[in-house]
Structure formats: C-alpha cells, structure tokens
Tab-separated table of C-alpha atoms and ligand atoms in Angstrom:
chain	number	residue	atom	x	y	z
A	271	UNK	CA	78.669	56.934	76.472
A	272	UNK	CA	76.866	58.731	73.579
A	273	UNK	CA	74.490	60.291	76.257
A	274	UNK	CA	77.458	61.334	78.493
A	275	UNK	CA	79.099	63.198	75.674
A	276	UNK	CA	76.066	64.878	74.593
A	277	UNK	CA	75.185	65.865	78.092
A	278	UNK	CA	78.662	67.769	78.377
A	279	UNK	CA	77.535	70.198	75.892
A	280	UNK	CA	74.449	71.850	77.507
A	281	UNK	CA	73.516	73.419	80.716
A	282	UNK	CA	70.574	70.944	81.245
A	283	UNK	CA	72.898	67.812	80.343
A	284	UNK	CA	75.627	68.922	82.933
A	285	UNK	CA	72.892	69.520	85.742
A	286	UNK	CA	71.470	66.036	84.624
A	287	UNK	CA	74.990	64.478	85.004
A	288	UNK	CA	75.354	66.228	88.425
A	289	UNK	CA	72.260	64.953	89.500
A	290	UNK	CA	73.347	61.249	89.044
A	291	UNK	CA	71.512	60.339	85.893
A	292	UNK	CA	74.394	58.184	84.583
A	293	UNK	CA	77.094	57.681	87.082
A	294	UNK	CA	78.657	54.398	85.773
A	295	UNK	CA	78.784	55.589	82.372
A	296	UNK	CA	80.231	58.915	83.423
A	297	UNK	CA	83.020	57.483	85.602
A	298	UNK	CA	83.802	54.877	82.656
A	299	UNK	CA	84.138	57.740	80.246
A	300	UNK	CA	86.350	59.819	82.618
A	301	UNK	CA	88.717	57.044	83.090
A	302	UNK	CA	88.739	56.479	79.344
A	303	UNK	CA	89.823	60.029	78.528
A	304	UNK	CA	92.085	60.009	81.484
A	305	UNK	CA	94.055	57.084	80.292
A	306	UNK	CA	94.037	58.100	76.631
A	307	UNK	CA	96.088	61.372	77.700
A	308	UNK	CA	97.849	60.284	80.851
A	309	UNK	CA	97.918	56.588	80.395
A	310	UNK	CA	98.161	54.984	83.955
A	311	UNK	CA	100.401	57.553	85.519
A	312	UNK	CA	99.621	59.207	88.673
A	313	UNK	CA	101.756	62.155	89.986
A	314	UNK	CA	103.009	62.580	93.419
A	315	UNK	CA	103.166	66.030	95.237
A	316	UNK	CA	104.553	66.467	98.681
A	317	UNK	CA	102.289	68.833	100.733
A	318	UNK	CA	104.094	70.902	103.194
A	319	UNK	CA	101.731	73.019	105.346
A	320	UNK	CA	104.168	75.466	106.575
A	321	UNK	CA	101.982	78.027	108.502
A	322	UNK	CA	98.321	77.684	109.936
A	323	UNK	CA	98.256	81.427	110.832
A	324	UNK	CA	95.651	83.066	108.854
A	325	UNK	CA	94.235	86.512	108.844
A	326	UNK	CA	91.032	85.554	107.331
A	327	UNK	CA	87.656	84.587	108.736
A	328	UNK	CA	86.299	82.140	106.121
A	329	UNK	CA	82.972	80.609	107.430
A	330	UNK	CA	83.776	76.977	106.581
A	331	UNK	CA	87.528	76.942	107.464
A	332	UNK	CA	88.875	75.512	110.890
A	333	UNK	CA	92.085	77.624	110.548
A	334	UNK	CA	90.238	80.868	110.559
A	335	UNK	CA	91.567	83.789	112.375
A	336	UNK	CA	88.680	83.705	114.839
A	337	UNK	CA	89.424	80.069	116.029
A	338	UNK	CA	91.305	80.915	119.227
A	339	UNK	CA	91.274	77.292	120.266
A	340	UNK	CA	93.706	76.390	117.506
A	341	UNK	CA	97.561	76.147	118.441
A	342	UNK	CA	99.410	78.084	115.771
A	343	UNK	CA	102.610	77.238	114.101
A	344	UNK	CA	104.961	78.380	111.328
A	345	UNK	CA	107.752	76.398	109.973
A	346	UNK	CA	111.286	77.840	109.394
A	347	UNK	CA	113.285	77.733	106.225
A	348	UNK	CA	115.532	74.975	107.398
A	349	UNK	CA	112.721	72.753	108.570
A	350	UNK	CA	110.990	73.077	105.223
A	351	UNK	CA	114.183	72.162	103.434
A	352	UNK	CA	114.557	69.250	105.460
A	353	UNK	CA	111.125	68.120	104.528
A	354	UNK	CA	111.912	68.616	100.841
A	355	UNK	CA	115.076	66.548	101.256
A	356	UNK	CA	112.871	63.781	102.771
A	357	UNK	CA	110.495	63.999	99.900
A	358	UNK	CA	113.073	63.870	97.215
A	359	UNK	CA	114.688	61.025	98.689
A	360	UNK	CA	111.163	59.253	98.521
A	361	UNK	CA	110.891	60.317	94.925
A	362	UNK	CA	108.933	63.517	95.291
A	363	UNK	CA	109.648	66.009	92.612
A	364	UNK	CA	106.964	68.610	93.288
A	365	UNK	CA	106.740	70.442	96.686
A	366	UNK	CA	103.535	72.320	97.437
A	367	UNK	CA	103.921	74.854	100.045
A	368	UNK	CA	100.513	75.607	101.545
A	369	UNK	CA	99.541	78.135	104.219
A	370	UNK	CA	96.901	80.346	105.651
A	371	UNK	CA	97.219	83.955	104.676
A	372	UNK	CA	99.888	84.475	107.170
A	373	UNK	CA	100.584	88.252	108.012
A	374	UNK	CA	104.092	87.198	108.672
A	375	UNK	CA	104.396	86.723	104.864
A	376	UNK	CA	102.497	90.061	104.023
A	377	UNK	CA	104.089	93.177	102.223
A	378	UNK	CA	107.326	93.571	100.824
A	379	UNK	CA	109.087	92.197	104.001
A	380	UNK	CA	106.875	89.132	103.810
A	381	UNK	CA	107.747	88.639	100.106
A	382	UNK	CA	111.217	88.758	100.952
A	383	UNK	CA	110.685	85.818	103.656
A	384	UNK	CA	108.666	83.695	101.188
A	385	UNK	CA	110.918	84.327	98.234
A	386	UNK	CA	113.929	83.326	100.438
A	387	UNK	CA	112.320	80.092	101.145
A	388	UNK	CA	111.170	79.464	97.648
A	389	UNK	CA	114.803	80.234	96.081
A	390	UNK	CA	116.462	78.070	98.583
A	391	UNK	CA	114.219	75.065	97.601
A	392	UNK	CA	114.728	76.091	93.961
A	393	UNK	CA	118.646	76.184	94.362
A	394	UNK	CA	118.766	72.791	96.141
A	395	UNK	CA	116.144	71.018	93.767
A	396	UNK	CA	116.662	72.549	90.433
A	397	UNK	CA	114.770	69.527	88.835
A	398	UNK	CA	111.577	69.834	90.897
A	399	UNK	CA	108.534	72.136	90.799
A	400	UNK	CA	107.506	74.463	93.522
A	401	UNK	CA	103.876	74.999	93.944
A	402	UNK	CA	102.453	77.608	96.100
A	403	UNK	CA	99.246	77.874	97.863
A	404	UNK	CA	99.060	80.946	99.875
A	405	UNK	CA	95.847	82.771	99.088
A	406	UNK	CA	95.490	86.267	97.755
A	407	UNK	CA	98.348	88.461	97.155
A	408	UNK	CA	99.341	91.369	94.987
A	409	UNK	CA	100.336	90.907	91.404
A	410	UNK	CA	103.812	92.277	92.397
A	411	UNK	CA	104.098	89.718	94.961
A	412	UNK	CA	103.018	86.861	92.684
A	413	UNK	CA	105.669	88.068	90.201
A	414	UNK	CA	108.460	88.169	92.870
A	415	UNK	CA	107.643	84.741	93.847
A	416	UNK	CA	107.546	83.484	90.160
A	417	UNK	CA	110.935	84.927	89.752
A	418	UNK	CA	112.232	83.386	92.777
A	419	UNK	CA	111.268	80.081	91.319
A	420	UNK	CA	107.634	79.164	91.966
A	421	UNK	CA	106.151	77.552	88.995
A	422	UNK	CA	102.523	76.572	89.998
A	423	UNK	CA	100.103	78.254	92.125
A	424	UNK	CA	96.743	76.655	93.581
A	425	UNK	CA	94.042	79.112	94.423
A	426	UNK	CA	90.599	77.859	94.457
A	427	UNK	CA	87.777	80.100	93.520
A	428	UNK	CA	85.746	78.462	95.972
A	429	UNK	CA	82.538	79.715	94.399
A	430	UNK	CA	82.392	81.451	90.952
A	431	UNK	CA	78.967	82.811	91.947
A	432	UNK	CA	79.763	86.121	93.593
A	433	UNK	CA	76.653	85.745	95.922
A	434	UNK	CA	77.521	82.371	97.252
A	435	UNK	CA	81.138	83.654	97.463
A	436	UNK	CA	80.125	86.502	99.593
A	437	UNK	CA	78.029	84.148	101.917
A	438	UNK	CA	81.006	82.098	102.751
A	439	UNK	CA	83.513	84.655	103.276
A	440	UNK	CA	83.846	87.941	105.452
A	441	UNK	CA	83.001	91.231	103.933
A	442	UNK	CA	86.630	92.186	103.209
A	443	UNK	CA	87.092	89.149	100.944
A	444	UNK	CA	85.664	90.312	97.619
A	445	UNK	CA	84.959	87.780	94.793
A	446	UNK	CA	86.296	90.234	92.256
A	447	UNK	CA	89.770	90.197	93.958
A	448	UNK	CA	89.742	86.301	93.979
A	449	UNK	CA	89.391	86.299	90.067
A	450	UNK	CA	91.873	88.968	89.868
A	451	UNK	CA	94.394	87.042	91.536
A	452	UNK	CA	93.652	84.024	89.314
A	453	UNK	CA	93.862	85.927	86.114
A	454	UNK	CA	97.262	87.762	87.338
A	455	UNK	CA	98.809	84.359	88.130
A	456	UNK	CA	97.858	82.992	84.580
A	457	UNK	CA	99.228	86.276	82.995
A	458	UNK	CA	102.476	85.838	85.112
A	459	UNK	CA	103.044	82.532	83.491
A	460	UNK	CA	102.261	80.076	86.522
A	461	UNK	CA	100.469	76.802	85.990
A	462	UNK	CA	97.190	77.614	87.945
A	463	UNK	CA	95.197	75.517	89.954
A	464	UNK	CA	91.331	76.457	90.624
A	465	UNK	CA	88.598	74.456	92.286
A	466	UNK	CA	86.050	74.322	95.033
A	467	UNK	CA	84.540	72.442	97.913
A	468	UNK	CA	81.477	70.271	97.000
A	469	UNK	CA	78.434	70.368	99.002
A	470	UNK	CA	79.381	73.493	101.208
A	471	UNK	CA	76.081	74.801	102.762
A	472	UNK	CA	74.174	76.924	100.451
A	473	UNK	CA	75.576	75.555	97.282
A	474	UNK	CA	73.247	74.245	94.775
A	475	UNK	CA	73.871	72.304	91.467
A	476	UNK	CA	73.202	75.678	89.675
A	477	UNK	CA	76.214	77.054	91.584
A	478	UNK	CA	78.349	74.088	90.534
A	479	UNK	CA	77.259	74.693	86.994
A	480	UNK	CA	78.450	78.428	87.313
A	481	UNK	CA	81.987	77.110	88.578
A	482	UNK	CA	82.146	74.758	85.546
A	483	UNK	CA	81.524	77.761	83.042
A	484	UNK	CA	84.040	80.026	84.994
A	485	UNK	CA	86.705	77.269	84.750
A	486	UNK	CA	85.915	77.033	80.956
A	487	UNK	CA	86.934	80.750	80.731
A	488	UNK	CA	89.836	80.511	83.009
A	489	UNK	CA	91.147	77.187	81.683
A	490	UNK	CA	93.145	76.090	84.727
A	491	UNK	CA	96.003	73.520	84.470
A	492	UNK	CA	95.073	72.092	87.883
A	493	UNK	CA	91.684	71.498	89.478
A	494	UNK	CA	91.266	70.742	93.171
A	495	UNK	CA	87.884	69.629	94.411
A	496	UNK	CA	86.943	67.825	97.528
A	497	UNK	CA	83.838	67.253	99.674
A	498	UNK	CA	83.163	70.033	102.221
A	499	UNK	CA	83.691	68.702	105.773
A	500	UNK	CA	82.615	70.365	108.962
A	501	UNK	CA	84.702	72.133	111.611
A	502	UNK	CA	82.909	72.725	115.004
A	503	UNK	CA	84.704	75.831	115.600
A	504	UNK	CA	83.328	77.823	112.452
A	505	UNK	CA	80.104	79.438	111.739
A	506	UNK	CA	78.958	76.678	109.285
A	507	UNK	CA	80.215	73.904	111.713
A	508	UNK	CA	77.294	74.004	113.940
A	509	UNK	CA	74.620	72.953	111.157
A	510	UNK	CA	73.048	69.689	111.272
A	511	UNK	CA	75.082	67.126	109.117
A	512	UNK	CA	74.053	63.450	108.787
A	513	UNK	CA	75.926	60.312	107.454
A	514	UNK	CA	73.497	60.368	104.541
A	515	UNK	CA	74.503	63.950	103.538
A	516	UNK	CA	78.091	62.968	103.689
A	517	UNK	CA	77.485	60.143	101.621
A	518	UNK	CA	75.653	62.497	99.026
A	519	UNK	CA	78.555	64.951	99.105
A	520	UNK	CA	81.094	62.106	98.365
A	521	UNK	CA	78.899	60.918	95.225
A	522	UNK	CA	78.516	64.578	94.114
A	523	UNK	CA	82.164	65.219	94.484
A	524	UNK	CA	82.957	62.198	92.270
A	525	UNK	CA	80.458	63.201	89.548
A	526	UNK	CA	81.921	66.715	89.370
A	527	UNK	CA	85.539	65.233	89.153
A	528	UNK	CA	84.234	62.854	86.335
A	529	UNK	CA	82.958	65.913	84.466
A	530	UNK	CA	86.021	68.137	84.981
A	531	UNK	CA	88.073	65.327	83.693
A	532	UNK	CA	85.749	65.219	80.698
A	533	UNK	CA	85.868	69.091	80.182
A	534	UNK	CA	89.442	69.335	80.850
A	535	UNK	CA	90.901	66.285	79.560
A	536	UNK	CA	94.625	67.739	80.123
A	537	UNK	CA	94.100	68.778	83.630
A	538	UNK	CA	96.034	67.673	86.730
A	539	UNK	CA	93.306	66.733	89.266
A	540	UNK	CA	94.076	65.429	92.488
A	541	UNK	CA	92.234	62.720	94.463
A	542	UNK	CA	92.288	64.897	97.455
A	543	UNK	CA	92.787	64.396	101.328
A	544	UNK	CA	89.263	65.630	101.711
A	545	UNK	CA	88.019	62.603	99.566
A	546	UNK	CA	90.035	60.320	101.720
A	547	UNK	CA	88.764	61.842	104.884
A	548	UNK	CA	85.183	61.447	104.073
A	549	UNK	CA	85.212	57.887	103.139
A	550	UNK	CA	88.081	55.023	103.645
A	551	UNK	CA	87.598	54.194	99.971
A	552	UNK	CA	87.390	57.907	98.945
A	553	UNK	CA	90.898	58.236	97.306
A	554	UNK	CA	90.477	55.143	95.191
A	555	UNK	CA	86.944	56.273	94.149
A	556	UNK	CA	88.649	59.511	93.071
A	557	UNK	CA	91.288	57.708	90.872
A	558	UNK	CA	88.390	55.871	89.433
A	559	UNK	CA	86.403	58.743	88.597
A	560	UNK	CA	89.392	60.489	86.635
A	561	UNK	CA	91.833	61.945	89.079
A	562	UNK	CA	95.513	61.632	88.339
A	563	UNK	CA	97.379	63.395	91.163
A	564	UNK	CA	98.013	62.336	94.837
A	565	UNK	CA	99.293	64.781	97.505
A	566	UNK	CA	100.412	63.043	100.710
A	567	UNK	CA	101.278	65.201	103.562
A	568	UNK	CA	105.060	65.912	103.853
A	569	UNK	CA	104.794	68.351	106.776
A	570	UNK	CA	106.482	67.406	110.013
A	571	UNK	CA	104.728	64.844	112.050
A	572	UNK	CA	104.628	67.189	115.110
A	573	UNK	CA	102.382	69.807	113.138
A	574	UNK	CA	100.133	67.532	111.398
A	575	UNK	CA	97.309	67.911	113.715
A	576	UNK	CA	97.313	71.660	113.646
A	577	UNK	CA	96.375	72.142	109.992
A	578	UNK	CA	92.937	71.370	110.885
A	579	UNK	CA	90.995	73.062	107.965
A	580	UNK	CA	88.253	70.554	108.762
A	581	UNK	CA	87.739	67.895	111.398
A	582	UNK	CA	88.887	64.273	111.149
A	583	UNK	CA	91.505	65.358	108.352
A	584	UNK	CA	93.540	62.364	107.544
A	585	UNK	CA	97.336	62.696	107.881
A	586	UNK	CA	98.439	59.092	108.674
A	587	UNK	CA	98.581	55.995	106.694
A	588	UNK	CA	98.556	56.583	103.104
A	589	UNK	CA	98.158	60.247	103.469
A	590	UNK	CA	101.571	60.520	104.895
A	591	UNK	CA	104.481	60.995	102.523
A	592	UNK	CA	106.613	58.404	104.636
A	593	UNK	CA	104.050	55.644	103.883
A	594	UNK	CA	104.606	55.722	100.251
A	595	UNK	CA	104.136	51.987	99.904
A	596	UNK	CA	100.700	52.260	101.269
A	597	UNK	CA	99.814	54.841	98.859
A	598	UNK	CA	101.370	52.829	95.966
A	599	UNK	CA	99.111	50.028	97.005
A	600	UNK	CA	96.101	52.125	96.770
A	601	UNK	CA	96.938	53.590	93.506
A	602	UNK	CA	97.937	50.177	91.910
A	603	UNK	CA	94.799	48.927	93.307
A	604	UNK	CA	92.738	51.513	91.326
A	605	UNK	CA	94.700	50.322	88.212
A	606	UNK	CA	97.264	53.035	88.038
A	607	UNK	CA	100.922	53.557	88.773
A	608	UNK	CA	102.730	56.321	90.957
A	609	UNK	CA	105.548	57.702	88.812
A	610	UNK	CA	108.484	59.848	90.077
A	611	UNK	CA	108.152	62.801	87.548
A	612	UNK	CA	107.956	66.458	87.824
A	613	UNK	CA	104.355	65.830	86.343
A	614	UNK	CA	103.799	69.234	84.422
A	615	UNK	CA	100.570	69.660	82.712
A	616	UNK	CA	100.351	68.323	79.043
A	617	UNK	CA	98.612	70.509	76.807
A	618	UNK	CA	96.332	69.780	74.030
B	939	5AD	N1	85.977	71.227	104.125
B	939	5AD	C1	86.683	71.005	103.104
B	939	5AD	N2	87.631	71.834	102.426
B	939	5AD	C2	87.949	72.811	103.028
B	939	5AD	N3	88.794	73.807	102.605
B	939	5AD	C3	88.919	74.815	103.583
B	939	5AD	N4	88.101	74.310	104.652
B	939	5AD	C4	87.410	73.073	104.279
B	939	5AD	C5	86.446	72.368	104.786
B	939	5AD	N5	85.832	72.820	105.953
B	939	5AD	C6	89.337	73.608	101.599
B	939	5AD	C7	89.267	75.111	100.565
B	939	5AD	C8	90.568	75.612	100.474
B	939	5AD	C9	91.494	74.284	100.466
B	939	5AD	C10	93.043	74.491	101.073
B	939	5AD	O1	90.886	73.575	101.479
B	939	5AD	O2	88.551	74.995	99.486
B	939	5AD	O3	90.850	76.238	99.415
C-alpha cells in the first residue's frame, strides 16, 4: 500500500504501476478509496446511441464516415423520449445521448434540433440529468445545449499527446481544438468527462502518462476508459491482434482505471462496455479496480447492432438496460449495489 501511494507521486512510479509492478495492491487501494468516498454505490446511466452518422474519419472507429458498409440511422425525438420513459420506469435518472458527429445536428439549425430534443427530455424528466456525447462543437453551441438543460458532457481527449492524436485522426481534426472544447465545456459549467482508449496502436506507457498529467490539469468530473478493440473496416483494424495482446490491453486498462481512481478519488468512472466486450468478466474486473458507474444500452433493440464503433460490441445481456436484474447481479457479485440516483459527482 505504502509503495502504491508513493508511486502515484512520480513519473517513474506511475510508469512502474502501469507496467504491472504491484497489481493486487493497486486494485485493493483503489477499492479502499472508492469505498471511502462513494461507499458501495454504483450509479446507473442509460446510454441512447441516437445517431451513427459521422462526418469524421477517425482511424480506429467503425462508424467513421468512410465506412460505406455500415447502415446509418438517426432516432427522432419521440423515439428518444420513449427510451427515456422506459429508462425512467427502470430507475434510470441519467440519460446519455451519444452519437457520431452527425451533420444533421451541425450549425445553428442543427443546434435547434439538438436543443429541441434536450429541452423535451428536460421538461419531462426535470429530476434527471442529461449527458451529451456528440463530439466537437463551437462554444456557442455548447452554451445553447447547456441552456436547454444538458448538465454533463463526455468528450474523451483520446490522446493528450498531440503527436499521437494526429496519428489517430484525420488531418482536419486538430488536437488543440479537442482541448479547446474540453476547457469551454468546463467553463460553461458542465460536469465534464474526459478519457481515452487503452492500447490503441502506437500508444506507449509514456503517452498514458501524458494523459494522466493532462487530466490532472483539466480535473474532469468523469473519466471514461476502455480497451481499444478492432474494427475490420478501419485503417487500424487491419493490423495483427492476438488473444495475448487483448489480454494485455485488458490488464493495462484495469491498472489505468485503478490509478485514475487514486489520482481522482471523487471521479465518476464507468466500467465500460468495451471492458465487458473484451472479456466476459470485464465489467466485474472494472468494478473491482475502482469503477463506480455502469452505462447499459438504452437504445432501441432495432439499432443496437448498428452502433458498431468496434467489433463484437456487447449490447445484450447485462449490457441491455431492460436486463437490469442481470446487471444488478454482476454489480452485487463484485460487492457493490446499483442505486437509483442522479449520481452527480461528489466534490472534495
Ligand atoms: N475501440 C474502443 N473504443 C473505441 N472508441 C471508438 N472506437 C473504438 C474502438 N475501436 C471509443 C472512443 C470514443 C468512445 C465513444 O468510444 O474513445 O470516444
């Protein structure tokens, strides 16, 4: 324990934790801190993947514009509201609207459309939180959405290192704009979620260290991390990827999660779908490494197999909002309890 704490304070110590010097002590300490602050509560978020249209061509992502094989869909306001009604009846008090950077929601007209959806949810469920995850937008747009009732925003930095960021994204996507967005969101009073994929090709432990330092500056309220998973219809999806590499990515994700819990004791950190997708025990392992949020899929069943950011993405069983009992069993098996609560970040 003492070694773990000491390692958190230096670059070499963090690199040593990331390379697996002391996993069991690391996870135990992460659980201790999470329980000290959040007890055994696990917060529930209903994830509505409302559009898989995207104008971007990120090298890792299966819903990239260039993937002509993917059937595209966009949910209308009534369908989204219906999913919120179902979620509310199941005890969900946060709705996460996630989508690609869909041109239909671009510009002032697009803002009108998105604000209309947000304010309809806000009017009908005033006791719930609306979280948006719709990528890079102008400050003005973020402000309008905040005024319409959005309270949280998820935008992973993906890579704090500008050099790695550029390698993973098309030339039009600038690392400095990503950071501008995150700081604008904070400034506008959103609870902000940052994060990254672990084990994306070209990422080293030093890159992860840069991400940790960036997040220490940003001080996000929420941090989403999951293992990178391949999608064949992407430039990175053609690389060789063995079962052993996937095992290593799972383990590295768990280490980073535990380190994040210790560096950000108050953060809301989900045990992500990507963790559950890479290993049947992934979600449990995430909870045992310090995660305190679960985000099952609340999209209509008819579109779930179309939001394929990576292959073999789980959306059934405990990943499906309707199967809350299955999820409750997993969470209680890990030693925690799902609570029906808006689950805002606690502050130190
Ligand atoms: N593997 C794992 N995570 C991915 N994401 C996008 N593509 C992949 C992939 N191939 C993550 C990104 C994005 C979040 C919504 O999903 O980090 O921010």
